[in-house]
PDB file of C-alpha atoms in Angstrom:
ATOM      1  CA  MET A   1     113.332  61.984 106.329  1.00 47.00           C
ATOM      2  CA  PRO A   2     112.907  60.554 102.804  1.00 52.00           C
ATOM      3  CA  ARG A   3     115.881  60.725 100.506  1.00 53.00           C
ATOM      4  CA  SER A   4     115.631  60.807  96.744  1.00 50.00           C
ATOM      5  CA  GLY A   5     117.914  61.405  93.832  1.00 51.00           C
ATOM      6  CA  THR A   6     118.329  60.941  90.147  1.00 53.00           C
ATOM      7  CA  LEU A   7     120.695  58.443  88.640  1.00 56.00           C
ATOM      8  CA  GLY A   8     122.241  59.405  85.303  1.00 58.00           C
ATOM      9  CA  ASN A   9     120.595  61.719  82.831  1.00 58.00           C
ATOM     10  CA  PRO A  10     116.821  61.975  83.475  1.00 60.00           C
ATOM     11  CA  GLN A  11     116.218  62.908  79.810  1.00 64.00           C
ATOM     12  CA  PRO A  12     118.794  60.948  77.801  1.00 61.00           C
ATOM     13  CA  TYR A  13     117.044  61.548  74.475  1.00 66.00           C
ATOM     14  CA  THR A  14     116.845  65.331  74.593  1.00 72.00           C
ATOM     15  CA  PRO A  15     118.205  66.378  71.189  1.00 81.00           C
ATOM     16  CA  PHE A  16     121.008  68.929  70.953  1.00 83.00           C
ATOM     17  CA  GLY A  17     120.080  69.777  67.384  1.00 86.00           C
ATOM     18  CA  VAL A  18     118.079  69.017  64.276  1.00 86.00           C
ATOM     19  CA  PHE A  19     120.274  68.906  61.175  1.00 90.00           C
ATOM     20  CA  ALA A  20     119.036  68.244  57.631  1.00 87.00           C
ATOM     21  CA  GLY A  21     115.713  67.172  59.128  1.00 84.00           C
ATOM     22  CA  LEU A  22     117.027  64.621  61.659  1.00 86.00           C
ATOM     23  CA  SER A  23     117.207  65.023  65.441  1.00 88.00           C
ATOM     24  CA  PHE A  24     120.479  64.157  67.177  1.00 91.00           C
ATOM     25  CA  TRP A  25     121.242  63.559  70.851  1.00 88.00           C
ATOM     26  CA  GLY A  26     124.443  62.893  72.695  1.00 91.00           C
ATOM     27  CA  GLY A  27     125.281  59.203  72.975  1.00 92.00           C
ATOM     28  CA  GLY A  28     123.099  58.176  70.045  1.00 92.00           C
ATOM     29  CA  LEU A  29     123.979  56.201  66.929  1.00 93.00           C
ATOM     30  CA  THR A  30     121.827  56.608  63.825  1.00 93.00           C
ATOM     31  CA  LEU A  31     122.139  54.230  60.887  1.00 93.00           C
ATOM     32  CA  LEU A  32     121.356  55.513  57.398  1.00 92.00           C
ATOM     33  CA  ALA A  33     120.983  52.567  55.031  1.00 89.00           C
ATOM     34  CA  ALA A  34     120.126  52.978  51.355  1.00 88.00           C
ATOM     35  CA  ALA A  35     121.147  51.832  47.901  1.00 87.00           C
ATOM     36  CA  PRO A  36     124.379  53.210  46.419  1.00 86.00           C
ATOM     37  CA  GLY A  37     124.093  56.555  44.622  1.00 85.00           C
ATOM     38  CA  ILE A  38     120.890  57.654  46.324  1.00 89.00           C
ATOM     39  CA  GLY A  39     122.431  60.672  48.110  1.00 90.00           C
ATOM     40  CA  LYS A  40     123.651  59.444  51.500  1.00 93.00           C
ATOM     41  CA  THR A  41     126.952  61.347  51.340  1.00 93.00           C
ATOM     42  CA  SER A  42     125.225  64.558  50.265  1.00 93.00           C
ATOM     43  CA  TRP A  43     122.771  64.275  53.163  1.00 94.00           C
ATOM     44  CA  LEU A  44     125.621  63.680  55.630  1.00 95.00           C
ATOM     45  CA  LEU A  45     127.466  66.726  54.302  1.00 95.00           C
ATOM     46  CA  ARG A  46     124.336  68.843  54.785  1.00 94.00           C
ATOM     47  CA  MET A  47     124.059  67.652  58.413  1.00 95.00           C
ATOM     48  CA  ILE A  48     127.713  68.450  59.098  1.00 96.00           C
ATOM     49  CA  PHE A  49     127.358  71.875  57.464  1.00 95.00           C
ATOM     50  CA  GLU A  50     124.304  72.817  59.558  1.00 95.00           C
ATOM     51  CA  SER A  51     125.876  71.535  62.766  1.00 96.00           C
ATOM     52  CA  ALA A  52     129.170  73.365  62.187  1.00 96.00           C
ATOM     53  CA  CYS A  53     127.270  76.603  61.482  1.00 95.00           C
ATOM     54  CA  LEU A  54     126.014  76.381  65.090  1.00 94.00           C
ATOM     55  CA  HIS A  55     129.605  75.872  66.339  1.00 95.00           C
ATOM     56  CA  ILE A  56     129.004  72.270  67.347  1.00 95.00           C
ATOM     57  CA  PRO A  57     132.134  70.186  66.715  1.00 97.00           C
ATOM     58  CA  SER A  58     131.347  68.353  63.478  1.00 97.00           C
ATOM     59  CA  ALA A  59     133.186  65.873  61.284  1.00 97.00           C
ATOM     60  CA  ILE A  60     132.622  63.494  58.423  1.00 97.00           C
ATOM     61  CA  GLY A  61     134.947  60.530  58.066  1.00 96.00           C
ATOM     62  CA  CYS A  62     134.619  59.097  54.575  1.00 95.00           C
ATOM     63  CA  TYR A  63     136.011  55.806  53.297  1.00 94.00           C
ATOM     64  CA  GLU A  64     135.052  56.648  49.699  1.00 90.00           C
ATOM     65  CA  HIS A  65     135.953  60.249  48.884  1.00 92.00           C
ATOM     66  CA  THR A  66     138.962  62.528  49.328  1.00 93.00           C
ATOM     67  CA  PRO A  67     138.657  65.768  51.348  1.00 91.00           C
ATOM     68  CA  GLU A  68     138.825  67.680  48.051  1.00 94.00           C
ATOM     69  CA  GLU A  69     135.874  65.713  46.652  1.00 95.00           C
ATOM     70  CA  LEU A  70     133.900  66.278  49.862  1.00 94.00           C
ATOM     71  CA  ARG A  71     134.643  70.002  49.790  1.00 93.00           C
ATOM     72  CA  PHE A  72     133.611  70.224  46.118  1.00 94.00           C
ATOM     73  CA  ARG A  73     130.322  68.467  46.856  1.00 94.00           C
ATOM     74  CA  LEU A  74     129.741  70.743  49.837  1.00 94.00           C
ATOM     75  CA  PHE A  75     130.523  73.768  47.653  1.00 93.00           C
ATOM     76  CA  LEU A  76     127.881  72.679  45.105  1.00 92.00           C
ATOM     77  CA  GLN A  77     125.319  72.143  47.872  1.00 92.00           C
ATOM     78  CA  THR A  78     126.037  75.551  49.378  1.00 93.00           C
ATOM     79  CA  GLU A  79     125.814  77.122  45.928  1.00 92.00           C
ATOM     80  CA  ALA A  80     122.350  75.588  45.484  1.00 89.00           C
ATOM     81  CA  MET A  81     121.252  76.683  48.978  1.00 88.00           C
ATOM     82  CA  THR A  82     122.394  80.289  48.543  1.00 89.00           C
ATOM     83  CA  GLY A  83     121.287  80.747  44.929  1.00 85.00           C
ATOM     84  CA  GLY A  84     118.135  78.695  44.774  1.00 79.00           C
ATOM     85  CA  PRO A  85     117.018  76.606  41.793  1.00 76.00           C
ATOM     86  CA  HIS A  86     117.241  79.324  39.121  1.00 81.00           C
ATOM     87  CA  THR A  87     120.041  81.666  40.199  1.00 84.00           C
ATOM     88  CA  GLN A  88     123.799  81.254  40.020  1.00 86.00           C
ATOM     89  CA  PRO A  89     125.240  83.010  43.113  1.00 87.00           C
ATOM     90  CA  SER A  90     128.646  84.657  42.975  1.00 88.00           C
ATOM     91  CA  GLN A  91     131.598  82.716  44.370  1.00 89.00           C
ATOM     92  CA  PRO A  92     132.194  85.242  47.225  1.00 92.00           C
ATOM     93  CA  ILE A  93     128.613  84.685  48.446  1.00 91.00           C
ATOM     94  CA  VAL A  94     129.071  80.906  48.405  1.00 91.00           C
ATOM     95  CA  GLU A  95     132.470  81.160  50.121  1.00 92.00           C
ATOM     96  CA  ALA A  96     130.973  83.422  52.804  1.00 93.00           C
ATOM     97  CA  ALA A  97     128.262  80.815  53.486  1.00 92.00           C
ATOM     98  CA  LEU A  98     130.884  78.049  53.611  1.00 93.00           C
ATOM     99  CA  ALA A  99     132.972  80.107  56.035  1.00 94.00           C
ATOM    100  CA  ARG A 100     130.183  79.821  58.624  1.00 94.00           C
ATOM    101  CA  ALA A 101     130.909  76.070  58.692  1.00 93.00           C
ATOM    102  CA  SER A 102     134.680  76.367  58.383  1.00 93.00           C
ATOM    103  CA  GLU A 103     135.297  74.426  61.599  1.00 94.00           C
ATOM    104  CA  ALA A 104     133.809  71.242  60.106  1.00 96.00           C
ATOM    105  CA  VAL A 105     136.345  68.453  59.655  1.00 96.00           C
ATOM    106  CA  LEU A 106     136.376  66.556  56.342  1.00 96.00           C
ATOM    107  CA  LEU A 107     138.396  63.360  56.689  1.00 96.00           C
ATOM    108  CA  SER A 108     139.398  60.820  54.072  1.00 95.00           C
ATOM    109  CA  LEU A 109     139.766  57.491  55.892  1.00 96.00           C
ATOM    110  CA  ASN A 110     141.687  54.376  54.905  1.00 94.00           C
ATOM    111  CA  SER A 111     139.650  51.154  54.873  1.00 90.00           C
ATOM    112  CA  ARG A 112     142.723  49.121  55.883  1.00 89.00           C
ATOM    113  CA  GLU A 113     143.940  51.244  58.801  1.00 92.00           C
ATOM    114  CA  ASP A 114     141.398  53.724  60.161  1.00 95.00           C
ATOM    115  CA  THR A 115     139.381  51.730  62.694  1.00 94.00           C
ATOM    116  CA  VAL A 116     136.749  53.284  64.957  1.00 96.00           C
ATOM    117  CA  ARG A 117     139.410  53.656  67.652  1.00 95.00           C
ATOM    118  CA  ALA A 118     141.759  55.412  65.208  1.00 96.00           C
ATOM    119  CA  LEU A 119     138.962  57.820  64.232  1.00 97.00           C
ATOM    120  CA  GLU A 120     138.214  58.518  67.905  1.00 97.00           C
ATOM    121  CA  ASP A 121     141.889  59.273  68.676  1.00 97.00           C
ATOM    122  CA  MET A 122     142.200  61.478  65.600  1.00 97.00           C
ATOM    123  CA  LEU A 123     139.148  63.579  66.512  1.00 98.00           C
ATOM    124  CA  ILE A 124     140.212  64.071  70.132  1.00 97.00           C
ATOM    125  CA  HIS A 125     143.962  64.543  69.720  1.00 97.00           C
ATOM    126  CA  ASP A 126     144.271  66.149  66.269  1.00 97.00           C
ATOM    127  CA  TYR A 127     141.052  68.170  66.102  1.00 97.00           C
ATOM    128  CA  ALA A 128     140.328  68.892  69.804  1.00 97.00           C
ATOM    129  CA  PHE A 129     136.857  67.337  69.867  1.00 97.00           C
ATOM    130  CA  PRO A 130     135.386  67.288  73.375  1.00 96.00           C
ATOM    131  CA  VAL A 131     136.111  64.223  75.478  1.00 97.00           C
ATOM    132  CA  LYS A 132     132.597  64.686  76.884  1.00 95.00           C
ATOM    133  CA  GLY A 133     129.996  66.841  75.231  1.00 92.00           C
ATOM    134  CA  PRO A 134     127.945  67.397  72.110  1.00 93.00           C
ATOM    135  CA  ALA A 135     129.535  66.696  68.733  1.00 96.00           C
ATOM    136  CA  LEU A 136     128.187  65.343  65.453  1.00 96.00           C
ATOM    137  CA  ILE A 137     130.211  62.660  63.671  1.00 97.00           C
ATOM    138  CA  ALA A 138     129.212  61.203  60.301  1.00 97.00           C
ATOM    139  CA  VAL A 139     130.808  57.998  59.036  1.00 97.00           C
ATOM    140  CA  ASP A 140     130.533  57.228  55.330  1.00 94.00           C
ATOM    141  CA  TYR A 141     130.316  54.340  54.979  1.00 83.00           C
ATOM    142  CA  LEU A 142     129.789  51.582  57.548  1.00 90.00           C
ATOM    143  CA  ASN A 143     130.509  48.679  55.178  1.00 88.00           C
ATOM    144  CA  ARG A 144     134.161  49.732  54.822  1.00 90.00           C
ATOM    145  CA  VAL A 145     135.076  50.509  58.450  1.00 92.00           C
ATOM    146  CA  PRO A 146     137.972  48.151  59.254  1.00 90.00           C
ATOM    147  CA  VAL A 147     137.396  45.790  62.181  1.00 90.00           C
ATOM    148  CA  VAL A 148     140.125  43.627  63.660  1.00 81.00           C
ATOM    149  CA  GLY A 149     138.889  40.312  65.039  1.00 71.00           C
ATOM    150  CA  LEU A 150     140.657  37.489  66.856  1.00 67.00           C
ATOM    151  CA  THR A 151     142.070  36.103  63.614  1.00 70.00           C
ATOM    152  CA  GLY A 152     142.915  39.415  61.970  1.00 70.00           C
ATOM    153  CA  MET A 153     141.006  41.843  59.756  1.00 73.00           C
ATOM    154  CA  MET A 154     137.361  40.852  59.251  1.00 73.00           C
ATOM    155  CA  ASN A 155     135.995  40.685  55.716  1.00 74.00           C
ATOM    156  CA  GLU A 156     133.420  43.219  54.490  1.00 70.00           C
ATOM    157  CA  GLU A 157     130.540  40.758  54.832  1.00 70.00           C
ATOM    158  CA  GLY A 158     130.758  40.503  58.606  1.00 71.00           C
ATOM    159  CA  ARG A 159     132.248  43.758  59.775  1.00 81.00           C
ATOM    160  CA  SER A 160     129.280  46.173  59.632  1.00 84.00           C
ATOM    161  CA  GLY A 161     127.659  44.912  62.844  1.00 87.00           C
ATOM    162  CA  GLU A 162     130.932  45.039  64.781  1.00 90.00           C
ATOM    163  CA  ALA A 163     131.705  48.499  63.425  1.00 92.00           C
ATOM    164  CA  ALA A 164     128.231  49.735  64.408  1.00 93.00           C
ATOM    165  CA  ALA A 165     128.693  48.381  67.939  1.00 93.00           C
ATOM    166  CA  ALA A 166     132.065  50.149  68.234  1.00 94.00           C
ATOM    167  CA  LEU A 167     130.560  53.426  66.972  1.00 96.00           C
ATOM    168  CA  ARG A 168     127.685  53.113  69.467  1.00 95.00           C
ATOM    169  CA  GLU A 169     130.175  52.610  72.290  1.00 96.00           C
ATOM    170  CA  MET A 170     132.147  55.652  71.144  1.00 97.00           C
ATOM    171  CA  ALA A 171     128.955  57.749  71.037  1.00 96.00           C
ATOM    172  CA  ARG A 172     127.958  56.681  74.563  1.00 94.00           C
ATOM    173  CA  HIS A 173     131.432  57.169  76.002  1.00 96.00           C
ATOM    174  CA  HIS A 174     131.848  60.744  74.746  1.00 96.00           C
ATOM    175  CA  GLY A 175     128.244  61.942  74.510  1.00 94.00           C
ATOM    176  CA  TRP A 176     128.625  62.448  70.757  1.00 96.00           C
ATOM    177  CA  ALA A 177     125.913  61.907  68.170  1.00 95.00           C
ATOM    178  CA  ILE A 178     127.070  59.596  65.393  1.00 96.00           C
ATOM    179  CA  ILE A 179     125.389  58.821  62.088  1.00 96.00           C
ATOM    180  CA  ALA A 180     126.758  56.052  59.895  1.00 95.00           C
ATOM    181  CA  ALA A 181     125.732  55.479  56.289  1.00 94.00           C
ATOM    182  CA  ALA A 182     125.581  51.924  54.967  1.00 90.00           C
ATOM    183  CA  ALA A 183     125.215  50.895  51.340  1.00 84.00           C
ATOM    184  CA  LEU A 184     122.611  48.250  50.585  1.00 80.00           C
ATOM    185  CA  LYS A 185     122.948  46.152  47.463  1.00 68.00           C
ATOM    186  CA  SER A 186     120.005  46.888  45.189  1.00 50.00           C
ATOM    187  CA  GLU A 187     119.052  43.207  44.836  1.00 52.00           C
ATOM    188  CA  ARG A 188     118.378  43.081  48.584  1.00 48.00           C
ATOM    189  CA  PHE A 189     115.252  45.183  48.019  1.00 45.00           C
ATOM    190  CA  ASN A 190     113.700  42.504  45.806  1.00 53.00           C
ATOM    191  CA  ASP A 191     114.671  39.099  47.161  1.00 50.00           C
ATOM    192  CA  GLY A 192     112.770  39.246  50.447  1.00 50.00           C
ATOM    193  CA  ASP A 193     115.812  39.221  52.735  1.00 49.00           C
ATOM    194  CA  ASP A 194     115.670  40.852  56.128  1.00 50.00           C
ATOM    195  CA  LEU A 195     117.477  44.164  55.517  1.00 45.00           C
ATOM    196  CA  SER A 196     118.373  44.547  59.194  1.00 47.00           C
ATOM    197  CA  ALA A 197     121.408  42.335  58.631  1.00 44.00           C
ATOM    198  CA  TYR A 198     122.928  44.781  56.150  1.00 43.00           C
TER     199      TYR A 198
END
């Protein structure tokens, strides 16, 4: 009698959600690379907002902004979404829309201490993120994630690749979807360098 079975997940790239126009699946790492000031943080906040509205555990860990700055930016985005381009909505309407995403976690991370492992522990132990299961984690930004090498803390030039590998491992281990923003220096667009290294 023939025996058959399936090893692992037969459809590993089945998305658990589309947020701010991007599909996300458990175990996946998405890199968002663009020049500074182009709107990466705002896009990440929109993704986290949409995900949290569907009660998917969602967090943004930011190495640039405080939680108050992130909340203010999210408030302005929600104000624009609820009022449209020509109407100023009342604050209770905006607050009601924000309340739908109130479970989203806005973290201000330290570029000297908060490694990928520290972020992972914080999400699981402090915020009860699932050890296995769908969650959306945004990291802003990849260039500042601290990485400890054999000789100590790596400099910013070489740490992005190691940080991305650690985030990918975290995504695979927990089944989370992770998106990491990386800032590209504007001169890199003109000098013919291979941007994949940044």
